[in-house]
PDB file of C-alpha atoms in Angstrom:
ATOM      1  CA  MET A  10       6.113  13.701 -12.861  1.00 92.00           C
ATOM      2  CA  GLN A  11       9.044  14.500 -15.119  1.00 93.00           C
ATOM      3  CA  LYS A  12       7.466  17.646 -16.571  1.00 96.00           C
ATOM      4  CA  ILE A  13       6.406  18.821 -13.117  1.00 98.00           C
ATOM      5  CA  LEU A  14       9.935  18.421 -11.788  1.00 98.00           C
ATOM      6  CA  GLY A  15      11.219  20.490 -14.701  1.00 97.00           C
ATOM      7  CA  TYR A  16       8.792  23.313 -13.945  1.00 97.00           C
ATOM      8  CA  LEU A  17       9.576  23.152 -10.225  1.00 98.00           C
ATOM      9  CA  ARG A  18      13.315  23.228 -10.739  1.00 97.00           C
ATOM     10  CA  ARG A  19      13.110  26.161 -13.131  1.00 97.00           C
ATOM     11  CA  THR A  20      10.854  28.186 -10.826  1.00 97.00           C
ATOM     12  CA  ILE A  21      12.845  27.465  -7.676  1.00 98.00           C
ATOM     13  CA  GLN A  22      16.095  28.445  -9.364  1.00 96.00           C
ATOM     14  CA  GLU A  23      14.710  31.548 -11.090  1.00 96.00           C
ATOM     15  CA  TYR A  24      13.305  32.949  -7.858  1.00 97.00           C
ATOM     16  CA  ASP A  25      15.913  31.476  -5.485  1.00 96.00           C
ATOM     17  CA  MET A  26      13.029  29.993  -3.496  1.00 97.00           C
ATOM     18  CA  ILE A  27      14.827  27.257  -1.590  1.00 98.00           C
ATOM     19  CA  LYS A  28      18.262  27.261   0.019  1.00 97.00           C
ATOM     20  CA  ASP A  29      20.411  24.801   1.940  1.00 97.00           C
ATOM     21  CA  GLY A  30      19.084  24.176   5.417  1.00 97.00           C
ATOM     22  CA  ASP A  31      15.501  25.262   4.705  1.00 98.00           C
ATOM     23  CA  SER A  32      12.652  23.530   6.507  1.00 98.00           C
ATOM     24  CA  ILE A  33       9.508  23.811   4.412  1.00 98.00           C
ATOM     25  CA  ALA A  34       5.923  23.280   5.529  1.00 98.00           C
ATOM     26  CA  VAL A  35       3.798  22.340   2.505  1.00 98.00           C
ATOM     27  CA  GLY A  36       0.142  23.321   2.782  1.00 97.00           C
ATOM     28  CA  VAL A  37      -1.826  20.232   1.712  1.00 96.00           C
ATOM     29  CA  SER A  38      -5.513  20.908   1.123  1.00 93.00           C
ATOM     30  CA  GLY A  39      -5.986  17.525  -0.494  1.00 92.00           C
ATOM     31  CA  GLY A  40      -6.470  19.043  -3.940  1.00 93.00           C
ATOM     32  CA  LYS A  41      -4.388  18.075  -6.951  1.00 96.00           C
ATOM     33  CA  ASP A  42      -2.121  21.125  -6.781  1.00 97.00           C
ATOM     34  CA  SER A  43      -0.999  20.642  -3.196  1.00 97.00           C
ATOM     35  CA  LEU A  44      -0.420  16.895  -3.655  1.00 98.00           C
ATOM     36  CA  VAL A  45       1.601  17.367  -6.846  1.00 98.00           C
ATOM     37  CA  LEU A  46       3.619  20.106  -5.137  1.00 98.00           C
ATOM     38  CA  LEU A  47       4.292  17.944  -2.079  1.00 98.00           C
ATOM     39  CA  ILE A  48       5.507  14.878  -3.967  1.00 98.00           C
ATOM     40  CA  GLY A  49       7.296  17.033  -6.523  1.00 98.00           C
ATOM     41  CA  LEU A  50       9.343  18.751  -3.816  1.00 98.00           C
ATOM     42  CA  LYS A  51      10.126  15.367  -2.273  1.00 98.00           C
ATOM     43  CA  LEU A  52      11.325  13.875  -5.570  1.00 98.00           C
ATOM     44  CA  LEU A  53      13.272  17.028  -6.400  1.00 97.00           C
ATOM     45  CA  GLN A  54      15.432  16.548  -3.298  1.00 96.00           C
ATOM     46  CA  ARG A  55      17.257  13.755  -5.105  1.00 93.00           C
ATOM     47  CA  PHE A  56      18.912  15.876  -7.769  1.00 92.00           C
ATOM     48  CA  ILE A  57      18.403  19.620  -7.349  1.00 95.00           C
ATOM     49  CA  GLY A  58      21.539  19.957  -5.230  1.00 95.00           C
ATOM     50  CA  ILE A  59      19.855  21.792  -2.338  1.00 97.00           C
ATOM     51  CA  ASP A  60      19.613  20.313   1.157  1.00 97.00           C
ATOM     52  CA  TYR A  61      16.123  20.965   2.568  1.00 98.00           C
ATOM     53  CA  ASN A  62      13.442  19.226   4.623  1.00 97.00           C
ATOM     54  CA  ILE A  63       9.708  19.141   3.957  1.00 97.00           C
ATOM     55  CA  TYR A  64       6.683  18.636   6.200  1.00 98.00           C
ATOM     56  CA  ALA A  65       3.088  18.189   5.060  1.00 98.00           C
ATOM     57  CA  VAL A  66       0.344  20.125   6.877  1.00 98.00           C
ATOM     58  CA  SER A  67      -3.418  19.948   6.342  1.00 96.00           C
ATOM     59  CA  ILE A  68      -5.810  22.455   7.889  1.00 94.00           C
ATOM     60  CA  ASP A  69      -9.289  20.968   8.317  1.00 90.00           C
ATOM     61  CA  PRO A  70     -11.986  23.693   8.461  1.00 87.00           C
ATOM     62  CA  MET A  71     -14.437  21.020   9.718  1.00 80.00           C
ATOM     63  CA  PHE A  72     -17.204  21.669   7.178  1.00 83.00           C
ATOM     64  CA  PHE A  73     -20.640  20.711   8.533  1.00 78.00           C
ATOM     65  CA  GLY A  74     -18.974  20.070  11.887  1.00 79.00           C
ATOM     66  CA  GLN A  75     -17.262  16.913  10.630  1.00 82.00           C
ATOM     67  CA  SER A  76     -13.611  15.996  10.150  1.00 84.00           C
ATOM     68  CA  SER A  77     -12.415  15.333   6.607  1.00 86.00           C
ATOM     69  CA  ASP A  78     -10.868  11.940   5.843  1.00 90.00           C
ATOM     70  CA  PHE A  79      -7.164  12.519   5.229  1.00 94.00           C
ATOM     71  CA  SER A  80      -6.226   8.843   5.667  1.00 95.00           C
ATOM     72  CA  ASP A  81      -5.241   8.311   2.017  1.00 96.00           C
ATOM     73  CA  ILE A  82      -2.990  11.356   2.147  1.00 96.00           C
ATOM     74  CA  SER A  83      -1.450  10.032   5.357  1.00 97.00           C
ATOM     75  CA  ILE A  84      -0.670   6.757   3.553  1.00 97.00           C
ATOM     76  CA  LEU A  85       0.870   8.701   0.654  1.00 97.00           C
ATOM     77  CA  CYS A  86       3.088  10.656   3.058  1.00 97.00           C
ATOM     78  CA  GLU A  87       4.191   7.433   4.771  1.00 97.00           C
ATOM     79  CA  LYS A  88       5.128   6.003   1.370  1.00 97.00           C
ATOM     80  CA  TYR A  89       7.420   8.964   0.681  1.00 97.00           C
ATOM     81  CA  ASN A  90       8.606   9.304   4.295  1.00 97.00           C
ATOM     82  CA  ILE A  91       7.122  12.791   4.730  1.00 98.00           C
ATOM     83  CA  PRO A  92       6.068  13.881   8.255  1.00 98.00           C
ATOM     84  CA  TYR A  93       2.363  14.738   8.134  1.00 98.00           C
ATOM     85  CA  THR A  94       0.229  16.850  10.458  1.00 97.00           C
ATOM     86  CA  VAL A  95      -3.558  17.383  10.332  1.00 95.00           C
ATOM     87  CA  ILE A  96      -4.969  20.295  12.337  1.00 93.00           C
ATOM     88  CA  ASN A  97      -8.701  20.414  13.073  1.00 90.00           C
ATOM     89  CA  THR A  98     -10.141  23.922  13.365  1.00 88.00           C
ATOM     90  CA  HIS A  99     -13.459  25.741  13.838  1.00 82.00           C
ATOM     91  CA  ILE A 100     -13.000  27.796  10.678  1.00 87.00           C
ATOM     92  CA  ALA A 101     -16.172  26.578   8.935  1.00 82.00           C
ATOM     93  CA  GLU A 102     -18.281  27.183  12.036  1.00 82.00           C
ATOM     94  CA  ILE A 103     -16.919  30.716  12.430  1.00 85.00           C
ATOM     95  CA  VAL A 104     -17.323  31.622   8.765  1.00 85.00           C
ATOM     96  CA  PHE A 105     -20.719  30.064   8.032  1.00 79.00           C
ATOM     97  CA  ASP A 106     -22.543  29.738  11.361  1.00 75.00           C
ATOM     98  CA  ILE A 107     -21.237  32.519  13.598  1.00 80.00           C
ATOM     99  CA  ARG A 108     -20.255  35.254  11.150  1.00 73.00           C
ATOM    100  CA  LYS A 109     -22.659  34.139   8.382  1.00 68.00           C
ATOM    101  CA  GLU A 110     -20.348  35.709   5.807  1.00 71.00           C
ATOM    102  CA  THR A 111     -21.872  36.783   2.491  1.00 69.00           C
ATOM    103  CA  ASN A 112     -18.376  36.490   1.003  1.00 73.00           C
ATOM    104  CA  PRO A 113     -17.069  33.470   2.945  1.00 75.00           C
ATOM    105  CA  CYS A 114     -14.034  32.709   0.747  1.00 76.00           C
ATOM    106  CA  SER A 115     -12.072  35.781   1.824  1.00 78.00           C
ATOM    107  CA  LEU A 116     -12.345  35.176   5.582  1.00 81.00           C
ATOM    108  CA  CYS A 117     -11.907  31.409   5.216  1.00 82.00           C
ATOM    109  CA  SER A 118      -8.736  31.914   3.179  1.00 85.00           C
ATOM    110  CA  ARG A 119      -7.256  34.319   5.731  1.00 87.00           C
ATOM    111  CA  MET A 120      -8.037  32.021   8.629  1.00 88.00           C
ATOM    112  CA  ARG A 121      -6.610  28.955   6.886  1.00 90.00           C
ATOM    113  CA  ARG A 122      -3.442  30.873   6.036  1.00 91.00           C
ATOM    114  CA  GLY A 123      -3.139  31.970   9.650  1.00 92.00           C
ATOM    115  CA  ALA A 124      -3.490  28.370  10.806  1.00 92.00           C
ATOM    116  CA  LEU A 125      -0.872  27.264   8.266  1.00 95.00           C
ATOM    117  CA  ASN A 126       1.516  29.981   9.416  1.00 95.00           C
ATOM    118  CA  ASN A 127       1.133  28.882  13.032  1.00 94.00           C
ATOM    119  CA  ALA A 128       1.639  25.234  12.082  1.00 95.00           C
ATOM    120  CA  ALA A 129       4.811  26.079  10.169  1.00 96.00           C
ATOM    121  CA  LEU A 130       6.156  27.933  13.203  1.00 95.00           C
ATOM    122  CA  GLU A 131       5.362  25.031  15.519  1.00 95.00           C
ATOM    123  CA  LEU A 132       7.190  22.643  13.186  1.00 96.00           C
ATOM    124  CA  GLY A 133      10.240  24.922  13.215  1.00 96.00           C
ATOM    125  CA  CYS A 134       9.929  25.730   9.515  1.00 98.00           C
ATOM    126  CA  ASN A 135      11.258  28.903   7.934  1.00 97.00           C
ATOM    127  CA  LYS A 136       9.228  28.542   4.728  1.00 98.00           C
ATOM    128  CA  LEU A 137       5.649  27.745   3.779  1.00 98.00           C
ATOM    129  CA  ALA A 138       4.986  26.331   0.295  1.00 98.00           C
ATOM    130  CA  LEU A 139       1.575  26.841  -1.332  1.00 97.00           C
ATOM    131  CA  GLY A 140       0.250  25.052  -4.397  1.00 96.00           C
ATOM    132  CA  HIS A 141      -0.894  27.946  -6.606  1.00 96.00           C
ATOM    133  CA  ASN A 142      -0.278  27.141 -10.275  1.00 96.00           C
ATOM    134  CA  GLN A 143       0.048  29.356 -13.370  1.00 96.00           C
ATOM    135  CA  ASP A 144      -3.699  29.391 -14.016  1.00 94.00           C
ATOM    136  CA  ASP A 145      -4.339  30.506 -10.425  1.00 94.00           C
ATOM    137  CA  ALA A 146      -1.922  33.391 -10.922  1.00 95.00           C
ATOM    138  CA  VAL A 147      -3.602  34.533 -14.139  1.00 95.00           C
ATOM    139  CA  GLU A 148      -7.045  34.280 -12.527  1.00 93.00           C
ATOM    140  CA  THR A 149      -5.883  36.300  -9.523  1.00 94.00           C
ATOM    141  CA  PHE A 150      -4.401  38.978 -11.782  1.00 95.00           C
ATOM    142  CA  PHE A 151      -7.671  39.449 -13.659  1.00 94.00           C
ATOM    143  CA  MET A 152      -9.786  39.289 -10.500  1.00 92.00           C
ATOM    144  CA  ASN A 153      -7.735  42.135  -9.056  1.00 92.00           C
ATOM    145  CA  LEU A 154      -7.954  44.056 -12.331  1.00 93.00           C
ATOM    146  CA  PHE A 155     -11.677  43.592 -13.000  1.00 90.00           C
ATOM    147  CA  ASN A 156     -13.019  43.593  -9.434  1.00 86.00           C
ATOM    148  CA  ALA A 157     -10.700  45.976  -7.590  1.00 87.00           C
ATOM    149  CA  GLY A 158      -9.136  48.051 -10.367  1.00 93.00           C
ATOM    150  CA  ARG A 159      -5.636  46.997  -9.232  1.00 93.00           C
ATOM    151  CA  ILE A 160      -2.723  45.637 -11.242  1.00 94.00           C
ATOM    152  CA  ASP A 161      -1.640  43.043  -8.716  1.00 94.00           C
ATOM    153  CA  CYS A 162      -1.125  39.343  -8.095  1.00 95.00           C
ATOM    154  CA  PHE A 163       0.200  37.127  -5.330  1.00 95.00           C
ATOM    155  CA  SER A 164       4.002  37.010  -5.198  1.00 96.00           C
ATOM    156  CA  PRO A 165       6.277  34.089  -6.084  1.00 97.00           C
ATOM    157  CA  VAL A 166       8.099  34.705  -2.785  1.00 97.00           C
ATOM    158  CA  SER A 167       6.763  36.752   0.145  1.00 96.00           C
ATOM    159  CA  PHE A 168       8.572  37.360   3.421  1.00 96.00           C
ATOM    160  CA  LEU A 169       6.315  37.676   6.465  1.00 95.00           C
ATOM    161  CA  SER A 170       8.483  39.785   8.743  1.00 93.00           C
ATOM    162  CA  ASP A 171       6.147  39.533  11.757  1.00 92.00           C
ATOM    163  CA  ILE A 172       6.637  35.766  11.996  1.00 93.00           C
ATOM    164  CA  ASN A 173       9.927  35.441  10.093  1.00 95.00           C
ATOM    165  CA  ILE A 174       8.594  32.993   7.485  1.00 96.00           C
ATOM    166  CA  SER A 175       8.805  33.136   3.686  1.00 97.00           C
ATOM    167  CA  VAL A 176       5.831  32.007   1.624  1.00 97.00           C
ATOM    168  CA  ILE A 177       6.880  30.339  -1.647  1.00 98.00           C
ATOM    169  CA  ARG A 178       4.825  29.180  -4.638  1.00 98.00           C
ATOM    170  CA  PRO A 179       6.944  26.723  -6.661  1.00 98.00           C
ATOM    171  CA  LEU A 180       4.127  25.823  -9.102  1.00 98.00           C
ATOM    172  CA  ILE A 181       3.374  29.335 -10.363  1.00 97.00           C
ATOM    173  CA  LEU A 182       4.941  28.686 -13.780  1.00 96.00           C
ATOM    174  CA  THR A 183       3.241  25.286 -14.133  1.00 97.00           C
ATOM    175  CA  PRO A 184       0.046  25.136 -16.242  1.00 95.00           C
ATOM    176  CA  GLU A 185      -2.923  23.601 -14.436  1.00 94.00           C
ATOM    177  CA  LYS A 186      -3.366  21.012 -17.179  1.00 94.00           C
ATOM    178  CA  GLU A 187       0.104  19.628 -16.408  1.00 97.00           C
ATOM    179  CA  VAL A 188      -0.720  19.463 -12.708  1.00 97.00           C
ATOM    180  CA  SER A 189      -3.976  17.632 -13.456  1.00 96.00           C
ATOM    181  CA  LYS A 190      -2.187  15.216 -15.761  1.00 97.00           C
ATOM    182  CA  ALA A 191       0.465  14.422 -13.145  1.00 97.00           C
ATOM    183  CA  ALA A 192      -2.121  13.864 -10.402  1.00 97.00           C
ATOM    184  CA  ARG A 193      -4.141  11.562 -12.655  1.00 97.00           C
ATOM    185  CA  LYS A 194      -1.190   9.542 -13.987  1.00 97.00           C
ATOM    186  CA  ASN A 195       0.226   8.989 -10.507  1.00 96.00           C
ATOM    187  CA  SER A 196      -3.182   8.202  -8.987  1.00 96.00           C
ATOM    188  CA  PHE A 197      -2.746  10.722  -6.194  1.00 96.00           C
ATOM    189  CA  PRO A 198      -5.584  10.557  -3.622  1.00 95.00           C
ATOM    190  CA  VAL A 199      -7.230  13.879  -4.492  1.00 94.00           C
ATOM    191  CA  LEU A 200      -9.929  14.872  -2.009  1.00 88.00           C
ATOM    192  CA  LYS A 201     -13.162  16.376  -3.269  1.00 84.00           C
ATOM    193  CA  SER A 202     -13.820  19.729  -1.634  1.00 78.00           C
ATOM    194  CA  ARG A 203     -16.553  19.653   0.997  1.00 75.00           C
ATOM    195  CA  CYS A 204     -16.919  23.429   1.022  1.00 73.00           C
ATOM    196  CA  PRO A 205     -20.570  24.456   0.359  1.00 69.00           C
ATOM    197  CA  GLU A 206     -19.311  27.342  -1.797  1.00 65.00           C
ATOM    198  CA  ASP A 207     -17.221  25.110  -4.071  1.00 66.00           C
ATOM    199  CA  GLY A 208     -18.018  25.785  -7.731  1.00 59.00           C
ATOM    200  CA  HIS A 209     -20.011  28.944  -7.002  1.00 59.00           C
ATOM    201  CA  THR A 210     -17.312  31.555  -6.430  1.00 68.00           C
ATOM    202  CA  ASN A 211     -16.117  34.550  -8.393  1.00 73.00           C
ATOM    203  CA  ARG A 212     -12.919  32.612  -9.091  1.00 80.00           C
ATOM    204  CA  GLU A 213     -14.939  29.991 -10.965  1.00 84.00           C
ATOM    205  CA  THR A 214     -16.317  32.712 -13.226  1.00 85.00           C
ATOM    206  CA  MET A 215     -12.812  34.002 -13.872  1.00 88.00           C
ATOM    207  CA  ARG A 216     -11.567  30.462 -14.505  1.00 89.00           C
ATOM    208  CA  GLN A 217     -14.104  30.080 -17.283  1.00 90.00           C
ATOM    209  CA  PHE A 218     -12.981  33.417 -18.728  1.00 90.00           C
ATOM    210  CA  ILE A 219      -9.377  32.131 -18.874  1.00 90.00           C
ATOM    211  CA  ILE A 220     -10.489  28.844 -20.447  1.00 91.00           C
ATOM    212  CA  ASP A 221     -12.343  30.732 -23.169  1.00 92.00           C
ATOM    213  CA  LYS A 222      -9.311  32.969 -23.839  1.00 92.00           C
ATOM    214  CA  GLU A 223      -7.039  29.916 -24.023  1.00 91.00           C
ATOM    215  CA  LYS A 224      -9.305  28.460 -26.699  1.00 92.00           C
ATOM    216  CA  GLU A 225      -8.701  31.578 -28.792  1.00 93.00           C
ATOM    217  CA  ASP A 226      -4.984  31.757 -28.012  1.00 94.00           C
ATOM    218  CA  ARG A 227      -3.167  28.763 -26.496  1.00 91.00           C
ATOM    219  CA  SER A 228      -0.341  31.001 -25.279  1.00 94.00           C
ATOM    220  CA  PHE A 229      -2.677  33.414 -23.459  1.00 95.00           C
ATOM    221  CA  SER A 230      -1.594  32.443 -19.918  1.00 94.00           C
ATOM    222  CA  ASP A 231       2.089  32.453 -20.906  1.00 95.00           C
ATOM    223  CA  LYS A 232       1.679  35.986 -22.234  1.00 96.00           C
ATOM    224  CA  ILE A 233       0.078  37.172 -18.988  1.00 95.00           C
ATOM    225  CA  THR A 234       2.760  35.625 -16.775  1.00 95.00           C
ATOM    226  CA  GLY A 235       5.368  37.048 -19.143  1.00 95.00           C
ATOM    227  CA  ALA A 236       3.838  40.499 -18.647  1.00 95.00           C
ATOM    228  CA  LEU A 237       3.918  40.019 -14.859  1.00 96.00           C
ATOM    229  CA  LYS A 238       7.633  39.276 -15.113  1.00 95.00           C
ATOM    230  CA  ARG A 239       8.499  42.127 -17.467  1.00 95.00           C
ATOM    231  CA  GLY A 240       6.525  44.610 -15.371  1.00 94.00           C
ATOM    232  CA  ASN A 241       7.889  43.157 -12.136  1.00 94.00           C
ATOM    233  CA  ILE A 242       4.336  43.053 -10.809  1.00 95.00           C
ATOM    234  CA  SER A 243       4.223  41.915  -7.180  1.00 94.00           C
ATOM    235  CA  GLY A 244       7.813  40.672  -7.275  1.00 94.00           C
ATOM    236  CA  TRP A 245       7.432  38.560 -10.423  1.00 96.00           C
ATOM    237  CA  GLY A 246      10.423  40.173 -12.139  1.00 91.00           C
ATOM    238  CA  ILE A 247      13.447  37.867 -12.033  1.00 72.00           C
TER     239      ILE A 247
END
């Protein structure tokens, strides 16, 4: 986890993401990114010199009307003394059965974020941490560019004034390969996605585009994130 902690520390300090007294709800989907973020933030408490608290929160969309098994994640949280909350929802039923969305990812994402925001408020948190990594940021940039004709990306730090919570993304400068390596080496209990759309989304197509570009130029993603910073796109400028 040493490399991950280095990336986290750099990103948190560059964007002033965390301050003394913060209570942070970490969105834990069960994927590698959210688990690495959660444990990384916990380990970072020991030496970063900032006094903050973290809480783990999982939103279960209840795919196919069944609860996901978060027991291994619960055990992991107990090991690191992290309070853990699982919230069952009807998101999958609404998206797939009631609304029958042709583009289910967009609505599902909004509803899960809403549930996370509400959970953070109920826990008394003033910040919500999401596990987007550098590759996610690059993919989002190109999806906005190619599909919507917009030069845009999600922000490192976003303040939601209506609920008085800041959304932070401490892994945005961390390459996905480093996240995968950390999750594998530490044997984190990564959950396989039960979403019926998994592996068939527009993001998967864009992910392959980035992989191909990285084969041609290993610094491709670094150049894109560097451009986001220099252009101060979506608050990326330091």
